[in-house]
PDB file of C-alpha atoms in Angstrom:
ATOM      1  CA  UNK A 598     100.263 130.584 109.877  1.00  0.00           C
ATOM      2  CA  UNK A 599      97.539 128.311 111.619  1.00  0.00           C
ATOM      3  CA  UNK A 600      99.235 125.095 113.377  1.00  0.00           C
ATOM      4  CA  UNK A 601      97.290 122.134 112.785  1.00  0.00           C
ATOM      5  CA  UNK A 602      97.786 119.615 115.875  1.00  0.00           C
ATOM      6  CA  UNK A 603      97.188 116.142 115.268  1.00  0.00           C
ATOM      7  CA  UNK A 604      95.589 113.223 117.927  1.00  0.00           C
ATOM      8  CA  UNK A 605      97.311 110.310 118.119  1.00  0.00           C
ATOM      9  CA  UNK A 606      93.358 108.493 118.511  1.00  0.00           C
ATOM     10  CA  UNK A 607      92.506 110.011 115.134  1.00  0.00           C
ATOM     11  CA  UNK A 608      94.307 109.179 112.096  1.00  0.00           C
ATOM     12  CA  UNK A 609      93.530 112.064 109.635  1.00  0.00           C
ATOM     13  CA  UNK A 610      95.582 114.933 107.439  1.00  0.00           C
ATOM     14  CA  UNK A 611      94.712 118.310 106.336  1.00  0.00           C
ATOM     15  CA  UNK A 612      93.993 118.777 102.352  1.00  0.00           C
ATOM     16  CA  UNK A 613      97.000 118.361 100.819  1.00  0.00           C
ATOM     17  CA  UNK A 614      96.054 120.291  97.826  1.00  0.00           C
ATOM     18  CA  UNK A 615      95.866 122.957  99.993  1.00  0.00           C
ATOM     19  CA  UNK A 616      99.469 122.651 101.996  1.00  0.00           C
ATOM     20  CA  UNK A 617     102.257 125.524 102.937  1.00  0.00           C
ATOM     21  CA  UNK A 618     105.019 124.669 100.289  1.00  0.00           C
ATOM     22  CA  UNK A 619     108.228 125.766 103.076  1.00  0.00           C
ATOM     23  CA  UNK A 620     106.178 125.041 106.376  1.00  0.00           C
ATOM     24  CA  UNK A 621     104.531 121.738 108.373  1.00  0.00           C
ATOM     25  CA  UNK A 622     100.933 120.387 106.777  1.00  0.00           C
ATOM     26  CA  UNK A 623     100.849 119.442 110.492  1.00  0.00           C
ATOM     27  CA  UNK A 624     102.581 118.313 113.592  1.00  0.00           C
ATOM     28  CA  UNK A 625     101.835 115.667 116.141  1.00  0.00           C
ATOM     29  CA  UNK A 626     100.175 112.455 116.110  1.00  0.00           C
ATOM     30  CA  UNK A 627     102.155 109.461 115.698  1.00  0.00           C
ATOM     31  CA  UNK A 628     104.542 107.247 113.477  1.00  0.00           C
ATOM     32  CA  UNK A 629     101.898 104.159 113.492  1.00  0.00           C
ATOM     33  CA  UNK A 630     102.181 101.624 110.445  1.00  0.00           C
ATOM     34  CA  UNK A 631      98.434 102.786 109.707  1.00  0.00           C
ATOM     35  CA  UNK A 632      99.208 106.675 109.754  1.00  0.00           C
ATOM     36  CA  UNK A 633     102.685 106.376 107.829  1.00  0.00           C
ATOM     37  CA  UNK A 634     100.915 104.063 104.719  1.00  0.00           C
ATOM     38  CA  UNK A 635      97.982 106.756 105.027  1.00  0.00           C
ATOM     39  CA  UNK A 636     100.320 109.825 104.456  1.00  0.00           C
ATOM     40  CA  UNK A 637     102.515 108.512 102.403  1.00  0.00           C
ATOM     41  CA  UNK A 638      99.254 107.383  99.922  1.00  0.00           C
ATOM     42  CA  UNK A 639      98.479 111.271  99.940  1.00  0.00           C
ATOM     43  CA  UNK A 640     102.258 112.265  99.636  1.00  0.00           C
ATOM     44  CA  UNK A 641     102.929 113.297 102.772  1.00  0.00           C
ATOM     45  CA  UNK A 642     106.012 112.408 105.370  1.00  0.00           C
ATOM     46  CA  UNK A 643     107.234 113.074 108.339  1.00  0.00           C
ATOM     47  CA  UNK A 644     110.637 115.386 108.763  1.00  0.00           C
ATOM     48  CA  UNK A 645     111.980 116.726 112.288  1.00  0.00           C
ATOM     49  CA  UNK A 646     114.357 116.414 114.529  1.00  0.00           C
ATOM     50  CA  UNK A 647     115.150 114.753 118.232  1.00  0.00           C
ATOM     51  CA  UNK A 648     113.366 117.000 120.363  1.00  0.00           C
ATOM     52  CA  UNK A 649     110.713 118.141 118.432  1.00  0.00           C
ATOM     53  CA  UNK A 650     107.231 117.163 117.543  1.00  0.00           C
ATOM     54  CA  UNK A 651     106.937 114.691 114.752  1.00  0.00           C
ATOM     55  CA  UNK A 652     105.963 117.359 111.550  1.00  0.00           C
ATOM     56  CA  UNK A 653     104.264 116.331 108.360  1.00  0.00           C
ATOM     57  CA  UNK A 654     105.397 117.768 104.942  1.00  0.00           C
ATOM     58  CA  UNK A 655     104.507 118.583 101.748  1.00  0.00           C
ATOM     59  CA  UNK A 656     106.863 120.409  99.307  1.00  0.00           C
ATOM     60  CA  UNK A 657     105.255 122.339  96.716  1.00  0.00           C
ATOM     61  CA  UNK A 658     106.908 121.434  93.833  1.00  0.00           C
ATOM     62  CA  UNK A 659     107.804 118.121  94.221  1.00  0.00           C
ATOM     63  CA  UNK A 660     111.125 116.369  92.716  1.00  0.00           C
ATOM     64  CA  UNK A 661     109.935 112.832  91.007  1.00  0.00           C
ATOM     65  CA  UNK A 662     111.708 110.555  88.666  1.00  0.00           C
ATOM     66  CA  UNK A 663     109.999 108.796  86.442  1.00  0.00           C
ATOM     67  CA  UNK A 664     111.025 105.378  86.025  1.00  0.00           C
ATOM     68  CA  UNK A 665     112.077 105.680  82.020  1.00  0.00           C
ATOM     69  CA  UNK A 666     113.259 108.633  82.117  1.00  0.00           C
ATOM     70  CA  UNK A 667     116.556 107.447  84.644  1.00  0.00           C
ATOM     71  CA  UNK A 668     119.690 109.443  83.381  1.00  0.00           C
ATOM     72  CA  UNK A 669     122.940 107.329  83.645  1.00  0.00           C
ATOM     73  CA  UNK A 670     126.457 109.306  83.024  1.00  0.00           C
ATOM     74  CA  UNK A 671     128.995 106.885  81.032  1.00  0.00           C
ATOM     75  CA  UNK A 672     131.445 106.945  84.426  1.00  0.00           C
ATOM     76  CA  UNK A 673     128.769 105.459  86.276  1.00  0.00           C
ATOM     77  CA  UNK A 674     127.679 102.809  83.777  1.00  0.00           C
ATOM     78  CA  UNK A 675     131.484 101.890  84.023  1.00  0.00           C
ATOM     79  CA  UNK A 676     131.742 102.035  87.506  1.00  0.00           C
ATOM     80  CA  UNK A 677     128.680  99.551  87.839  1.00  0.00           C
ATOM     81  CA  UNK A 678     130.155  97.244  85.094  1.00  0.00           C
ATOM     82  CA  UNK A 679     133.403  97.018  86.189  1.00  0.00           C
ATOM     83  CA  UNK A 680     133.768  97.926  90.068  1.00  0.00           C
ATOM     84  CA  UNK A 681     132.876  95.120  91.350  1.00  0.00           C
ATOM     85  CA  UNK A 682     129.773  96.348  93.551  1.00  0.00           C
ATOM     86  CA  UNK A 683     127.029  93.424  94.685  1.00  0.00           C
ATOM     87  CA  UNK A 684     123.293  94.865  94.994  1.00  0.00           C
ATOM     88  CA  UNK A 685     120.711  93.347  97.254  1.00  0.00           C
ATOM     89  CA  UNK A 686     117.134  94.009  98.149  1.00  0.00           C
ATOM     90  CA  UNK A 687     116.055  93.637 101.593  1.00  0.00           C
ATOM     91  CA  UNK A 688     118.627  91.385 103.493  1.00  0.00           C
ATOM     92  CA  UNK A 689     119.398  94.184 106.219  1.00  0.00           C
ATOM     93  CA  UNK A 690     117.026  97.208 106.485  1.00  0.00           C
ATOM     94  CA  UNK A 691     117.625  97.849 109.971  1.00  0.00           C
ATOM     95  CA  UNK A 692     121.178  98.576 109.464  1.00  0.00           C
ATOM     96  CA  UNK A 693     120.666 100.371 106.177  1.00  0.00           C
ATOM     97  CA  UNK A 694     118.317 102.832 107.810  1.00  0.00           C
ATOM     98  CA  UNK A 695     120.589 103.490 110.907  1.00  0.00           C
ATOM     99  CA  UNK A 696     124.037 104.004 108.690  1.00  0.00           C
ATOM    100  CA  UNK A 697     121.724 106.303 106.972  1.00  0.00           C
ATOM    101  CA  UNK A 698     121.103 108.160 110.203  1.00  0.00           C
ATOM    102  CA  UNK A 699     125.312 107.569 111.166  1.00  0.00           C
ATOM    103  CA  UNK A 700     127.229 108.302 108.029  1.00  0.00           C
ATOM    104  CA  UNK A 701     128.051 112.253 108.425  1.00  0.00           C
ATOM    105  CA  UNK A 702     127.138 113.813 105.204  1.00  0.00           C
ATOM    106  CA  UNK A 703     128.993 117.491 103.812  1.00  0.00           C
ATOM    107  CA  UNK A 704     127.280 120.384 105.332  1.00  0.00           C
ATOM    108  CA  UNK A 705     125.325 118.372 108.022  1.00  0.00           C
ATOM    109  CA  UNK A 706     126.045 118.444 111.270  1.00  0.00           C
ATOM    110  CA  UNK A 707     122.897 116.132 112.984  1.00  0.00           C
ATOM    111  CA  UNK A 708     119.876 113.761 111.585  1.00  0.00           C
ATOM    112  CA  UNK A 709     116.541 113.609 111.515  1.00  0.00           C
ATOM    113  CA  UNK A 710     116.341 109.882 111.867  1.00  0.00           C
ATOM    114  CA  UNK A 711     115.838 108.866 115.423  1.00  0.00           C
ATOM    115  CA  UNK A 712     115.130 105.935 117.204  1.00  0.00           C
ATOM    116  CA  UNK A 713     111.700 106.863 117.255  1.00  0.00           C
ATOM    117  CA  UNK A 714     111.768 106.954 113.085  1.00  0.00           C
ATOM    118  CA  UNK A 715     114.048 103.712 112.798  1.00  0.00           C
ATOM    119  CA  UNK A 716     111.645 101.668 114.695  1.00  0.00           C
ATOM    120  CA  UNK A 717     108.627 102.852 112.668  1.00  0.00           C
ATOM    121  CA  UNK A 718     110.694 102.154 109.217  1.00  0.00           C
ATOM    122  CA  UNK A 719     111.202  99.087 110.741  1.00  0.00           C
ATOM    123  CA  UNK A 720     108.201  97.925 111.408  1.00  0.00           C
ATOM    124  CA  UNK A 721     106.444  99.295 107.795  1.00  0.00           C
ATOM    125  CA  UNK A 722     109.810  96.945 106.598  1.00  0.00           C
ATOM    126  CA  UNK A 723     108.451  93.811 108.288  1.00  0.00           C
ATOM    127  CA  UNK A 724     104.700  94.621 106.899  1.00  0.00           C
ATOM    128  CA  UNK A 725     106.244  94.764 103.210  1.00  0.00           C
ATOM    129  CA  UNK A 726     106.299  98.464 102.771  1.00  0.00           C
ATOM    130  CA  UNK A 727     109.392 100.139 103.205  1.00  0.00           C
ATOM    131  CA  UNK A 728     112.543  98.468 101.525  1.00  0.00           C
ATOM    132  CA  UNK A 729     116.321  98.857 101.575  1.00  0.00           C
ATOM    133  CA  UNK A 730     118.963  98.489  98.670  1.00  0.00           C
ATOM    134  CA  UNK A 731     122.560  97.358  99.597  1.00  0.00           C
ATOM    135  CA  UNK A 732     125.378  97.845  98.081  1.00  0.00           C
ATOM    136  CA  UNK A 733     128.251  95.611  98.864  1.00  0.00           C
ATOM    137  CA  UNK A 734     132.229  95.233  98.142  1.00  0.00           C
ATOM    138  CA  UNK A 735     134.310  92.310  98.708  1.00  0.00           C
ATOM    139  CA  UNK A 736     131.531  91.757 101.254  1.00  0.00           C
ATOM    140  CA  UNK A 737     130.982  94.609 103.200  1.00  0.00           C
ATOM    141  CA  UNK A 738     127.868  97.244 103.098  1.00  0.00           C
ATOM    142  CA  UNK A 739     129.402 100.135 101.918  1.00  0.00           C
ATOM    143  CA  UNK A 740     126.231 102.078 100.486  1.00  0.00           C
ATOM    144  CA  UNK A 741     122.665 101.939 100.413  1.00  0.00           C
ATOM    145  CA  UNK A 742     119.504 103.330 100.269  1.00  0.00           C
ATOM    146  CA  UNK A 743     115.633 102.858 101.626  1.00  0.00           C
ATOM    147  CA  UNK A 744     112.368 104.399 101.204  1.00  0.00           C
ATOM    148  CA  UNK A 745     108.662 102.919 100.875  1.00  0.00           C
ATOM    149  CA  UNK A 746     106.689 101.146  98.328  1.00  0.00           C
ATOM    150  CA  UNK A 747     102.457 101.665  97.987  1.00  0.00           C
ATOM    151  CA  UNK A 748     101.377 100.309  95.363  1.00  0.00           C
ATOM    152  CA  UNK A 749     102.939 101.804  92.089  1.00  0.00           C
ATOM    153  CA  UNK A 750     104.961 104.813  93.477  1.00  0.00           C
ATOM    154  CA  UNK A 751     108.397 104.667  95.333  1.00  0.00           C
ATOM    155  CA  UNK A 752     109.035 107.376  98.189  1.00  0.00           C
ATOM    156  CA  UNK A 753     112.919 107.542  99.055  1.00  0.00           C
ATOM    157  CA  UNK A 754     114.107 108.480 101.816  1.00  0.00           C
ATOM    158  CA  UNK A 755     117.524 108.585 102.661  1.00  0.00           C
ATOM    159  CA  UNK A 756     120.822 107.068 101.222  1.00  0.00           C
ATOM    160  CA  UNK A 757     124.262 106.976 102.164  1.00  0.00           C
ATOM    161  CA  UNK A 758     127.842 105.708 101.244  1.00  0.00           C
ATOM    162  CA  UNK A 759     131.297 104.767 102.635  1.00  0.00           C
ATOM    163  CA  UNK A 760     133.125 104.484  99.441  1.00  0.00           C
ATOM    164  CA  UNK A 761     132.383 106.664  96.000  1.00  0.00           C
ATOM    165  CA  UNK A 762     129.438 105.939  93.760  1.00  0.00           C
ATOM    166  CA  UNK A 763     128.011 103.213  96.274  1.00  0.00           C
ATOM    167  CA  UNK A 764     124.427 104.757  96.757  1.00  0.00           C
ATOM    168  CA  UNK A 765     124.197 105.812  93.146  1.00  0.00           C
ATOM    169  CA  UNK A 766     124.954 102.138  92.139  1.00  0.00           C
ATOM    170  CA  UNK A 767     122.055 101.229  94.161  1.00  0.00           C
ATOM    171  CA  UNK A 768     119.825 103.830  93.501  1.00  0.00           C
ATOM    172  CA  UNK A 769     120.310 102.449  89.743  1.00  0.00           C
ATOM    173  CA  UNK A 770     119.528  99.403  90.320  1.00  0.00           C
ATOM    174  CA  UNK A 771     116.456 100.291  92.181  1.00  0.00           C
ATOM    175  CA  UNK A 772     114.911 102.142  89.190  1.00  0.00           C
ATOM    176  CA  UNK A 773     115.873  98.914  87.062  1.00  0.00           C
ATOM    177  CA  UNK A 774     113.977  96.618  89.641  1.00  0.00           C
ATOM    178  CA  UNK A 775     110.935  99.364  90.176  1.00  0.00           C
ATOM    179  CA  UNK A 776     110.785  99.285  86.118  1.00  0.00           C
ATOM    180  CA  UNK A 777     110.531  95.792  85.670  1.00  0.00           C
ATOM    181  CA  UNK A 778     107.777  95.521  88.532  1.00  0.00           C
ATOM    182  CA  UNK A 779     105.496  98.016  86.995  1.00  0.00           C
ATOM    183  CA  UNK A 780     106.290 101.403  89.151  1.00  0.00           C
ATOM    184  CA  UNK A 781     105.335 104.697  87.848  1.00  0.00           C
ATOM    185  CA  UNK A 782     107.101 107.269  89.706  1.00  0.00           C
ATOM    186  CA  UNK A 783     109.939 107.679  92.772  1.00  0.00           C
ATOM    187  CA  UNK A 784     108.963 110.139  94.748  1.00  0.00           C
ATOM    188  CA  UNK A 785     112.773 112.095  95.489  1.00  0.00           C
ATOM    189  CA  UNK A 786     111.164 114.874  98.006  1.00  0.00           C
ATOM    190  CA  UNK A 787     113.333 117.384  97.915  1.00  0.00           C
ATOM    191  CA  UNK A 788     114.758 119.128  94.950  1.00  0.00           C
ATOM    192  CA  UNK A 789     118.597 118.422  94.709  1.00  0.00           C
ATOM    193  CA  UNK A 790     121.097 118.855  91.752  1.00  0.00           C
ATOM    194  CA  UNK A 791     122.201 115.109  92.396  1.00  0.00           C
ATOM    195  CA  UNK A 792     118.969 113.869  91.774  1.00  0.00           C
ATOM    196  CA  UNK A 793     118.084 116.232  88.694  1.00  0.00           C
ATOM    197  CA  UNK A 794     121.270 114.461  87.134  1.00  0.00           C
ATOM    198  CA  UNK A 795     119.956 111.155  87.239  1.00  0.00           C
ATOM    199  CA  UNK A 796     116.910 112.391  85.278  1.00  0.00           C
ATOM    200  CA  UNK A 797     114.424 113.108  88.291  1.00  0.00           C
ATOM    201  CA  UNK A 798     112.590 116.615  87.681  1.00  0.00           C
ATOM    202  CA  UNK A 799     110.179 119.436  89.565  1.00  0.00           C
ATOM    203  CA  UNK A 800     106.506 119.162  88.949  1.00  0.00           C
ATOM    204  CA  UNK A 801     103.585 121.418  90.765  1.00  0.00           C
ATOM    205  CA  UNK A 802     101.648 119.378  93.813  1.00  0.00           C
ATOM    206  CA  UNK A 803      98.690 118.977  91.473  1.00  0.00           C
ATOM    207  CA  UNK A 804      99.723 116.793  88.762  1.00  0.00           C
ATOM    208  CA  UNK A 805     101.705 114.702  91.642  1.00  0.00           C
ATOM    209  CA  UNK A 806      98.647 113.777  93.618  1.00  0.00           C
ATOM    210  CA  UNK A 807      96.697 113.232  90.319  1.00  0.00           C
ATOM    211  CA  UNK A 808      99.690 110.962  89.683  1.00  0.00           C
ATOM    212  CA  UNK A 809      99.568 109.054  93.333  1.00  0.00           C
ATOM    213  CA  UNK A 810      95.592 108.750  92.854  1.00  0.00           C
ATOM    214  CA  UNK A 811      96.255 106.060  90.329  1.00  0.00           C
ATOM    215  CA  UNK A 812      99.504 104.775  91.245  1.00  0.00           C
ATOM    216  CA  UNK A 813      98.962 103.948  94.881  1.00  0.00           C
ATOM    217  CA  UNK A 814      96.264 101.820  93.897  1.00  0.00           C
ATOM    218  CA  UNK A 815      97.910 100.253  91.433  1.00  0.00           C
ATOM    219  CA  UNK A 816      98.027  96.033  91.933  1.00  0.00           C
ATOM    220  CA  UNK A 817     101.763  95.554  92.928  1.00  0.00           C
ATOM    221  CA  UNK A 818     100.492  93.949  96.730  1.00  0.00           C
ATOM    222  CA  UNK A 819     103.339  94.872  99.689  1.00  0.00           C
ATOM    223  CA  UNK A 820     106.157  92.035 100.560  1.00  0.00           C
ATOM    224  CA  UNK A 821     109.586  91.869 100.962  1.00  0.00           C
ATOM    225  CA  UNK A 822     111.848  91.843  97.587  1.00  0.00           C
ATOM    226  CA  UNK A 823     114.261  88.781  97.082  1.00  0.00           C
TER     227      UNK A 823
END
């Protein structure tokens, strides 16, 4: 399969209507604010590992949620009525993202999120793009969750917890806030049963980029939520 090398000078993606569904759109280039909004627009994000080249992705199918269609089990709507968990929105990305990259998860062994990836979330986070959802108890962070925000559609990223049903709380209460601000769809990447139980299905690559053709221009500007 052709390898399509990207110049850091040149900010520019293959078709992704035409994209490998289990291999790199393309590798190289950089993790620039400009070049991260750009892919992300056309559904596109970056997924390797320390060591490698940066490589560009694009799963064919794609996993979405849309917002009002969010399953919620009865447990969980007890848990977040009665456990006593505090949500935020913004009031410590940086830490978020590098728990997310800390916090071992079953079956792992490494992450993809290096300092080279936490910087460049950062700095999309201080332009109003990418966003973090905290979940605290009695206090402390104990789960959370970020991803980025152009225009109408959501792109997660990554999550993580240190005590049970913390980054399900928040990913709850994300959907709530993305409903009530006009979003159309969270992008969930990869297909997973965790996210299929929350409501989030598999649809083919064309009817998501007809989707992100309207909802990335949608009028919901970039800024930090309060």
């Amino acid at each position: 399969m052709k390898m399509v090398w990207l110049e850091k000078e040149n900010i520019w993606f293959p078709d992704p209507y035409t994209a490998p569904a289990d291999f790199p759109l393309a590798f190289g280039g950089d993790l620039s604010p400009e070049r991260l909004i750009f892919a992300y627009s056309l559904g596109i994000f970056p997924w390797y590992s320390e060591g490698e080249p940066i490589m560009w992705w694009f799963p064919d199918p794609r996993m979405v949620l849309f917002p009002e269609k969010l399953k919620v089990s009865r447990s969980l709507k007890k848990v977040i009525k009665n456990r006593g968990f505090e949500v935020r929105f913004d009031t410590d990305f940086e830490r978020v993202i590098r728990m997310c990259a800390s916090v071992k998860r079953k079956g792992q062994t490494g992450t993809w999120i290096t300092e080279e990836m936490i910087e460049a979330y950062t700095n999309l986070h201080n332009l109003g793009y990418a966003h973090s959802v905290e979940t605290y108890l009695d206090g402390k962070l104990v789960g959370g969750l970020y991803g980025v925000a152009i225009g109408g559609a959501f792109f997660g990223e990554s999550m993580f917890h240190l005590v049970p049903d913390a980054s399900k709380v928040a990913f709850v209460k994300l959907v709530h806030r993305l409903t009530d601000m006009g979003f159309d769809v969270i992008d969930c990447q990869q297909s997973t049963p965790h996210m299929a139980r929350f409501g989030a299905e598999e649809i083919p690559r064309e009817r998501f980029l007809d989707i992100l053709k309207h909802s990335v221009r949608k009028d919901i500007p970039p800024g930090k939520w309060k």
